Short mmCIF file of C-alpha atoms in Angstrom, two decimals:
data_model
loop_
_atom_site.label_atom_id
_atom_site.label_comp_id
_atom_site.label_asym_id
_atom_site.label_seq_id
_atom_site.Cartn_x
_atom_site.Cartn_y
_atom_site.Cartn_z
CA MET A 1 22.68 -50.65 26.89
CA LYS A 2 22.31 -52.97 23.89
CA SER A 3 20.54 -55.61 25.95
CA LYS A 4 18.20 -52.97 27.41
CA LEU A 5 17.20 -51.81 23.94
CA MET A 6 16.53 -55.40 22.86
CA ILE A 7 14.36 -55.98 25.94
CA ALA A 8 12.45 -52.75 25.26
CA SER A 9 11.81 -53.81 21.66
CA LEU A 10 10.54 -57.22 22.79
CA LEU A 11 8.22 -55.59 25.31
CA LEU A 12 6.84 -53.31 22.59
CA ALA A 13 6.25 -56.25 20.26
CA GLY A 14 4.55 -58.22 23.03
CA ALA A 15 2.36 -55.28 23.96
CA CYS A 16 1.39 -54.94 20.30
CA ALA A 17 0.26 -58.58 20.14
CA ALA A 18 -1.66 -58.29 23.42
CA ASN A 19 -3.43 -55.14 22.29
CA LEU A 20 -4.85 -56.52 19.03
CA ASN A 21 -8.31 -57.41 20.28
CA ALA A 22 -10.93 -57.81 17.57
CA GLN A 23 -12.86 -54.66 16.63
CA GLU A 24 -15.29 -53.85 13.86
CA LYS A 25 -13.35 -52.67 10.79
CA LYS A 26 -14.73 -49.62 9.01
CA SER A 27 -13.42 -46.93 6.69
CA TYR A 28 -12.99 -43.49 8.28
CA TYR A 29 -12.17 -40.07 6.88
CA THR A 30 -11.13 -36.61 8.17
CA PRO A 31 -13.89 -33.96 7.80
CA LYS A 32 -11.44 -31.04 7.27
CA TRP A 33 -7.75 -30.78 6.33
CA SER A 34 -7.06 -28.84 9.54
CA ASP A 35 -8.36 -31.66 11.79
CA ASN A 36 -6.16 -34.17 13.65
CA ILE A 37 -2.98 -32.04 13.71
CA PHE A 38 -0.86 -32.85 16.76
CA VAL A 39 2.26 -31.68 18.60
CA SER A 40 4.49 -33.84 20.81
CA VAL A 41 7.35 -33.12 23.21
CA GLY A 42 9.58 -35.64 24.92
CA GLY A 43 12.90 -36.44 26.47
CA GLY A 44 15.01 -39.49 27.06
CA ILE A 45 18.37 -41.14 26.58
CA HIS A 46 20.39 -42.44 23.66
CA SER A 47 23.72 -44.04 22.90
CA ILE A 48 25.72 -44.68 19.72
CA ASN A 49 26.96 -48.13 18.74
CA ASN A 50 30.70 -47.78 18.12
CA ASP A 51 32.58 -50.89 19.24
CA GLY A 52 29.50 -51.63 21.35
CA PHE A 53 26.98 -49.19 22.83
CA ASN A 54 28.87 -46.40 24.58
CA LYS A 55 28.17 -43.90 27.30
CA ILE A 56 24.49 -42.88 27.61
CA ALA A 57 23.60 -39.26 26.77
CA PRO A 58 20.36 -37.26 27.22
CA HIS A 59 18.27 -35.99 24.32
CA PHE A 60 15.01 -34.14 23.62
CA SER A 61 12.46 -34.17 20.80
CA VAL A 62 9.71 -31.87 19.51
CA SER A 63 7.29 -33.13 16.83
CA LEU A 64 4.53 -31.70 14.64
CA GLY A 65 2.34 -34.07 12.64
CA LYS A 66 -1.07 -35.02 11.28
CA LEU A 67 -3.22 -38.14 11.49
CA ILE A 68 -4.49 -38.66 7.95
CA THR A 69 -6.68 -41.61 8.98
CA PRO A 70 -7.00 -43.52 12.29
CA THR A 71 -4.23 -45.82 10.93
CA TRP A 72 -1.84 -43.60 8.95
CA GLY A 73 -0.08 -40.35 9.77
CA VAL A 74 3.05 -38.25 9.19
CA ARG A 75 5.21 -36.09 11.42
CA ALA A 76 8.34 -33.92 11.42
CA GLN A 77 10.59 -34.12 14.48
CA VAL A 78 13.50 -32.05 15.78
CA ASN A 79 15.84 -33.65 18.34
CA GLY A 80 19.31 -33.32 19.72
CA VAL A 81 21.56 -31.98 22.51
CA THR A 82 24.69 -34.14 22.75
CA GLN A 83 26.32 -37.45 21.81
CA HIS A 84 29.07 -39.27 23.72
CA LEU A 85 31.53 -41.45 21.81
CA CYS A 86 33.44 -43.65 24.29
CA LEU A 87 35.80 -43.54 27.23
CA ASP A 88 39.02 -44.42 25.37
CA ASP A 89 41.57 -41.61 25.99
CA ALA A 90 43.00 -42.17 22.49
CA TYR A 91 40.03 -40.37 20.90
CA TRP A 92 39.80 -36.61 20.56
CA GLU A 93 36.69 -34.92 21.99
CA HIS A 94 34.34 -37.52 23.39
CA ASN A 95 31.24 -35.26 23.32
CA LYS A 96 29.51 -33.52 20.39
CA THR A 97 26.60 -31.09 20.48
CA TYR A 98 24.26 -31.80 17.56
CA ILE A 99 20.81 -31.02 16.22
CA GLY A 100 18.84 -33.64 14.31
CA GLY A 101 15.64 -33.93 12.30
CA ASN A 102 13.39 -36.81 11.25
CA ILE A 103 10.50 -37.16 8.80
CA ASP A 104 8.42 -40.15 9.90
CA ALA A 105 5.66 -42.08 8.22
CA MET A 106 3.51 -43.45 11.05
CA VAL A 107 1.23 -46.49 11.21
CA ASN A 108 -1.09 -47.34 14.09
CA LEU A 109 -0.64 -51.11 14.36
CA SER A 110 -3.64 -51.46 16.68
CA THR A 111 -6.12 -50.01 14.18
CA LEU A 112 -4.35 -51.65 11.22
CA PHE A 113 -4.85 -55.17 12.56
CA ALA A 114 -7.79 -54.82 14.97
CA GLY A 115 -9.90 -52.01 13.53
CA VAL A 116 -10.81 -48.58 14.88
CA ASN A 117 -11.95 -48.32 18.48
CA PRO A 118 -12.55 -44.69 19.61
CA ASN A 119 -12.44 -45.80 23.27
CA ARG A 120 -9.14 -47.71 23.06
CA PHE A 121 -6.83 -46.56 25.86
CA PHE A 122 -3.66 -48.37 24.80
CA GLU A 123 -2.25 -48.42 21.24
CA VAL A 124 0.93 -49.55 19.52
CA TYR A 125 2.37 -47.68 16.53
CA GLY A 126 5.40 -47.89 14.27
CA PHE A 127 7.34 -45.24 12.37
CA ALA A 128 10.17 -44.97 9.84
CA GLY A 129 11.78 -42.35 7.64
CA PRO A 130 14.89 -40.34 6.72
CA GLN A 131 17.11 -38.61 9.27
CA LEU A 132 19.38 -35.57 9.17
CA SER A 133 21.89 -34.51 11.85
CA VAL A 134 24.19 -31.48 11.94
CA ALA A 135 27.25 -31.19 14.22
CA LYS A 136 30.73 -29.70 14.24
CA SER A 137 33.55 -32.20 13.79
CA THR A 138 37.25 -32.14 12.94
CA ASN A 139 39.68 -34.62 11.47
CA VAL A 140 42.63 -35.88 13.54
CA MET A 141 46.26 -36.59 12.90
CA VAL A 142 47.98 -39.65 14.38
CA GLN A 143 51.41 -38.86 15.81
CA ASN A 144 54.41 -41.22 15.89
CA ASP A 145 53.62 -42.28 19.43
CA GLY A 146 50.09 -43.27 18.38
CA THR A 147 48.30 -40.37 20.06
CA MET A 148 45.72 -38.30 18.16
CA ILE A 149 45.54 -34.53 17.91
CA PRO A 150 43.02 -32.36 16.01
CA ASP A 151 43.94 -31.58 12.40
CA GLY A 152 42.32 -28.30 11.31
CA GLU A 153 39.28 -26.43 12.59
CA ALA A 154 36.00 -28.07 13.45
CA LYS A 155 33.31 -27.48 10.80
CA ALA A 156 29.56 -28.01 10.83
CA ARG A 157 28.69 -31.00 8.68
CA ALA A 158 25.31 -32.54 7.80
CA ARG A 159 24.88 -36.31 7.81
CA VAL A 160 21.92 -38.14 6.26
CA GLY A 161 20.67 -41.50 7.51
CA ALA A 162 17.50 -43.43 8.27
CA SER A 163 15.62 -44.54 11.38
CA ALA A 164 12.67 -46.68 12.47
CA GLY A 165 11.01 -47.62 15.72
CA LEU A 166 7.99 -48.61 17.78
CA GLY A 167 5.91 -46.62 20.24
CA LEU A 168 3.29 -47.12 22.95
CA LYS A 169 0.44 -44.59 23.26
CA PHE A 170 -1.72 -44.22 26.36
CA ASN A 171 -4.79 -42.15 25.41
CA ILE A 172 -5.87 -40.00 28.35
CA ASN A 173 -8.72 -38.50 26.27
CA THR A 174 -9.36 -37.48 22.65
CA LYS A 175 -6.75 -34.68 22.92
CA TRP A 176 -3.98 -35.81 25.31
CA ALA A 177 -1.83 -38.95 25.27
CA ILE A 178 1.37 -40.24 26.87
CA ASP A 179 3.93 -41.69 24.44
CA VAL A 180 6.88 -44.05 24.99
CA GLU A 181 9.12 -44.71 21.97
CA ALA A 182 12.17 -46.76 21.03
CA ARG A 183 14.02 -45.62 17.89
CA GLY A 184 16.98 -47.14 16.08
CA ALA A 185 18.95 -45.09 13.52
CA ILE A 186 21.94 -45.57 11.24
CA ALA A 187 23.99 -42.74 9.71
CA PRO A 188 27.58 -41.50 9.30
CA SER A 189 29.16 -40.53 12.61
CA VAL A 190 29.05 -36.96 13.93
CA PHE A 191 32.63 -37.59 15.15
CA GLY A 192 34.19 -37.49 11.66
CA ASN A 193 37.18 -39.74 11.04
CA ILE A 194 37.71 -40.12 14.78
CA SER A 195 35.18 -42.95 14.67
CA SER A 196 36.19 -46.24 13.10
CA HIS A 197 32.48 -46.76 12.30
CA ARG A 198 31.93 -43.33 10.72
CA LYS A 199 30.40 -44.80 7.54
CA ALA A 200 27.67 -46.73 9.35
CA GLU A 201 27.18 -45.82 12.98
CA GLY A 202 24.05 -46.94 14.83
CA THR A 203 22.16 -44.96 17.44
CA GLY A 204 19.59 -46.27 19.93
CA MET A 205 17.06 -43.95 21.59
CA LEU A 206 14.41 -44.27 24.31
CA THR A 207 11.96 -41.36 24.68
CA ALA A 208 8.96 -40.59 26.88
CA GLY A 209 6.67 -37.60 26.38
CA VAL A 210 3.19 -36.25 25.78
CA SER A 211 1.23 -35.42 22.64
CA TYR A 212 -1.71 -33.08 22.09
CA ILE A 213 -4.19 -33.16 19.17
CA PHE A 214 -5.66 -29.73 18.44
CA GLY A 215 -9.41 -29.97 18.80
CA GLY A 216 -9.25 -33.71 19.59
CA LYS A 217 -9.47 -36.66 17.21
CA LYS A 218 -12.08 -36.11 14.51
CA PHE A 219 -12.75 -39.09 12.26
CA LEU A 220 -16.12 -39.89 10.70
CA PRO A 221 -17.17 -43.31 9.38
CA ALA A 222 -17.84 -43.45 5.66
CA SER A 223 -21.31 -44.82 5.02
CA ASN A 224 -22.10 -47.21 2.18
CA VAL A 225 -24.28 -45.24 -0.26
CA ASP A 226 -26.94 -47.04 -2.30
CA GLU A 227 -26.20 -45.37 -5.64
CA ASP A 228 -29.08 -47.07 -7.45
CA ALA A 229 -31.59 -45.69 -4.97
CA VAL A 230 -30.10 -42.19 -5.22
CA ASN A 231 -30.19 -42.29 -9.02
CA ALA A 232 -33.80 -43.46 -8.96
CA GLU A 233 -34.76 -40.51 -6.74
CA ILE A 234 -32.88 -38.08 -8.97
CA ASN A 235 -34.53 -39.42 -12.11
CA ARG A 236 -37.96 -39.12 -10.52
CA TYR A 237 -37.40 -35.48 -9.59
CA ARG A 238 -35.93 -34.70 -13.01
CA SER A 239 -39.05 -36.18 -14.63
CA GLU A 240 -41.34 -34.07 -12.46
CA LEU A 241 -39.31 -30.94 -13.19
CA ALA A 242 -39.40 -31.65 -16.92
CA GLN A 243 -43.20 -31.98 -16.76
CA ALA A 244 -43.47 -28.71 -14.85
CA GLN A 245 -41.28 -27.01 -17.46
CA ALA A 246 -43.54 -28.34 -20.24
CA ASP A 247 -46.63 -27.07 -18.41
CA LEU A 248 -45.04 -23.64 -18.06
CA ALA A 249 -44.19 -23.55 -21.77
CA ASN A 250 -47.79 -24.47 -22.66
CA CYS A 251 -49.07 -21.66 -20.49
CA LYS A 252 -46.79 -19.15 -22.17
CA ASN A 253 -47.92 -20.31 -25.62
CA ALA A 254 -51.59 -20.05 -24.63
CA LEU A 255 -51.12 -16.49 -23.37
CA ALA A 256 -49.19 -15.48 -26.48
CA ASN A 257 -51.93 -16.79 -28.81
CA ALA A 258 -54.85 -15.33 -26.87
CA LYS A 259 -57.04 -12.85 -28.84
CA PRO A 260 -57.42 -9.29 -27.39
CA GLU A 261 -61.22 -9.42 -27.33
CA VAL A 262 -61.26 -12.65 -25.42
CA LYS A 263 -61.25 -12.43 -21.63
CA GLU A 264 -57.80 -13.37 -20.45
CA VAL A 265 -57.60 -16.45 -18.25
CA THR A 266 -54.47 -16.82 -16.17
CA LYS A 267 -53.39 -20.29 -15.26
CA GLU A 268 -51.44 -20.37 -12.03
CA VAL A 269 -48.47 -22.74 -12.18
CA GLU A 270 -47.24 -24.00 -8.88
CA VAL A 271 -44.34 -26.17 -7.92
CA ALA A 272 -45.55 -29.77 -8.27
CA GLY A 273 -44.85 -30.79 -4.71
CA PRO A 274 -41.63 -30.33 -2.74
CA ARG A 275 -38.29 -30.39 -4.56
CA ALA A 276 -35.19 -32.15 -3.16
CA ILE A 277 -31.51 -31.50 -3.87
CA PHE A 278 -29.23 -34.26 -2.54
CA PHE A 279 -25.63 -33.94 -1.34
CA LYS A 280 -22.73 -36.29 -0.77
CA ILE A 281 -21.69 -37.22 2.78
CA GLY A 282 -20.02 -34.36 4.63
CA SER A 283 -20.41 -32.02 1.61
CA ALA A 284 -22.34 -28.84 0.84
CA ARG A 285 -21.28 -28.75 -2.80
CA LEU A 286 -23.83 -28.94 -5.63
CA ASP A 287 -23.34 -31.65 -8.23
CA ASP A 288 -24.56 -31.41 -11.84
CA TYR A 289 -27.89 -33.05 -10.99
CA GLY A 290 -28.52 -30.52 -8.25
CA LYS A 291 -27.68 -27.58 -10.54
CA VAL A 292 -30.17 -28.81 -13.18
CA ASN A 293 -32.77 -29.35 -10.45
CA ILE A 294 -32.32 -25.77 -9.18
CA GLU A 295 -32.33 -24.24 -12.67
CA LEU A 296 -35.66 -25.84 -13.52
CA ALA A 297 -37.19 -25.01 -10.13
CA ALA A 298 -36.07 -21.37 -10.48
CA LYS A 299 -38.15 -20.99 -13.65
CA ILE A 300 -41.28 -22.08 -11.79
CA LEU A 301 -40.52 -19.82 -8.80
CA LYS A 302 -40.04 -16.78 -11.04
CA ALA A 303 -43.31 -17.59 -12.80
CA ASN A 304 -45.06 -17.36 -9.40
CA PRO A 305 -43.58 -14.21 -7.76
CA ASP A 306 -46.38 -14.01 -5.18
CA LYS A 307 -45.55 -17.44 -3.76
CA LYS A 308 -43.28 -17.97 -0.75
CA TYR A 309 -40.93 -20.97 -0.56
CA LYS A 310 -38.90 -22.49 2.26
CA VAL A 311 -35.30 -23.61 1.58
CA ALA A 312 -34.78 -26.23 4.32
CA GLY A 313 -31.39 -27.91 4.84
CA TYR A 314 -30.93 -31.28 6.52
CA ALA A 315 -28.07 -33.61 7.49
CA ASP A 316 -27.74 -37.29 8.33
CA LYS A 317 -28.16 -37.71 12.12
CA ALA A 318 -26.33 -41.06 12.00
CA THR A 319 -23.11 -39.37 10.84
CA GLY A 320 -21.22 -36.64 12.70
CA SER A 321 -21.93 -34.59 15.83
CA ALA A 322 -25.02 -32.45 16.40
CA SER A 323 -23.08 -29.17 16.07
CA TRP A 324 -21.35 -30.34 12.89
CA ASN A 325 -24.69 -31.47 11.35
CA GLN A 326 -26.36 -28.15 12.24
CA LYS A 327 -23.63 -26.16 10.47
CA LEU A 328 -23.66 -28.56 7.52
CA SER A 329 -27.46 -28.31 7.07
CA GLU A 330 -27.22 -24.50 7.13
CA LYS A 331 -24.40 -24.52 4.56
CA ARG A 332 -26.43 -26.78 2.26
CA ALA A 333 -29.50 -24.55 2.52
CA GLN A 334 -27.34 -21.46 1.87
CA VAL A 335 -25.82 -23.03 -1.26
CA VAL A 336 -29.27 -23.76 -2.73
CA TYR A 337 -30.52 -20.30 -1.67
CA ASP A 338 -27.56 -18.58 -3.40
CA ALA A 339 -28.01 -20.70 -6.53
CA LEU A 340 -31.72 -19.71 -6.79
CA ILE A 341 -30.84 -16.02 -6.34
CA ALA A 342 -28.22 -16.38 -9.08
CA GLN A 343 -30.99 -17.73 -11.37
CA GLY A 344 -33.01 -14.54 -10.81
CA VAL A 345 -35.37 -15.62 -8.02
CA ASP A 346 -36.47 -12.75 -5.75
CA LYS A 347 -34.92 -13.23 -2.28
CA ASP A 348 -38.21 -12.09 -0.71
CA GLN A 349 -39.77 -15.31 -2.01
CA LEU A 350 -37.34 -17.46 -0.02
CA GLU A 351 -37.03 -18.43 3.63
CA LEU A 352 -33.70 -20.01 4.66
CA VAL A 353 -33.54 -22.57 7.50
CA GLY A 354 -31.26 -25.42 8.62
CA PHE A 355 -32.68 -28.31 10.67
CA GLY A 356 -29.39 -30.06 11.49
CA GLY A 357 -29.14 -33.84 11.71
CA THR A 358 -32.47 -35.62 11.42
CA ALA A 359 -33.65 -39.19 11.77
CA ASN A 360 -34.73 -41.10 8.68
CA MET A 361 -37.26 -38.94 6.85
CA PHE A 362 -37.33 -41.24 3.82
CA GLY A 363 -36.35 -44.60 5.32
CA LYS A 364 -32.58 -44.40 4.64
CA ASN A 365 -29.87 -42.34 6.30
CA PHE A 366 -28.23 -41.04 3.12
CA LEU A 367 -31.54 -39.53 1.90
CA ASN A 368 -31.40 -37.07 4.84
CA ARG A 369 -28.37 -35.28 3.23
CA VAL A 370 -30.77 -33.01 1.36
CA VAL A 371 -32.23 -29.54 0.87
CA ILE A 372 -36.02 -29.53 0.38
CA LEU A 373 -37.65 -26.63 -1.45
CA GLU A 374 -41.35 -26.34 -0.69
#
């Protein structure tokens, strides 16, 4: 058994090296916290190392985890059934039913060293973390003739250890995959003082199973934002809004100072061209610049109650799926719409529309993450 585990580990390491073909390295993120949650089930064999690896026993595992990025993830696993000690008749009770649990930190070695490839069929990953096992065990008493008999009742005892391993993943599609894992663990023995290695007993496991990601893998590349260009656009719009506010104040002063006998002249103040409120990638949340932009625009809209305005939301076509971009553009438009209503703008002045992901309207992808008021 020991030699088989060593061979399996060497095969995993060799497969890892063969799989590391060069890919473009980018940063990726998860759009929502509920994305990339997975469940796995599997079965296999294991054996404990007590005076050499002993009789093989079956085991099962059920896991629930989350891929935080294409490279890193976490999972909780429940496993168990039975462990066999050895065939020496001097030991009491060779078999123990147990239940175990593992918390694993997971790293995708393929994406770590070779970059993210959404179409990669074969991947190698590693995992490590603490381990807990619970089983009933009893102490023994050695008689004069050297035989052992149980001493007291068997009691459930918890034993804490650690484990690590390597796995192979065969991606059938974005949701389903076949997994093959080899895990090594070390912990106190579930056999109590029957085992001469009870303070540090190793366990080797081989498992095969399937995993399912709810909704499929969902990772989006993080684009490099030109902050200087964004700030320049914001400053330009702030300047135009400030000028419009000054014009409105001048109009109010002129009306207030007008003499009754003089024929009243009304100066119509219109929005000086379309207004744009920009958003961060994947977000429909207003920043401080956007709030100021909306507050100033609301004053002009309220000063022109007979004018109709369109609140049009857009998203970056180069990032995300079409359905995701459509929902995102609608959310952005709704946020600006609600903010204008909160500033006292009549809802009958506003028309709400989301155009989804669009190609470059202003020459750069990130400038399409915008709501235009016109």
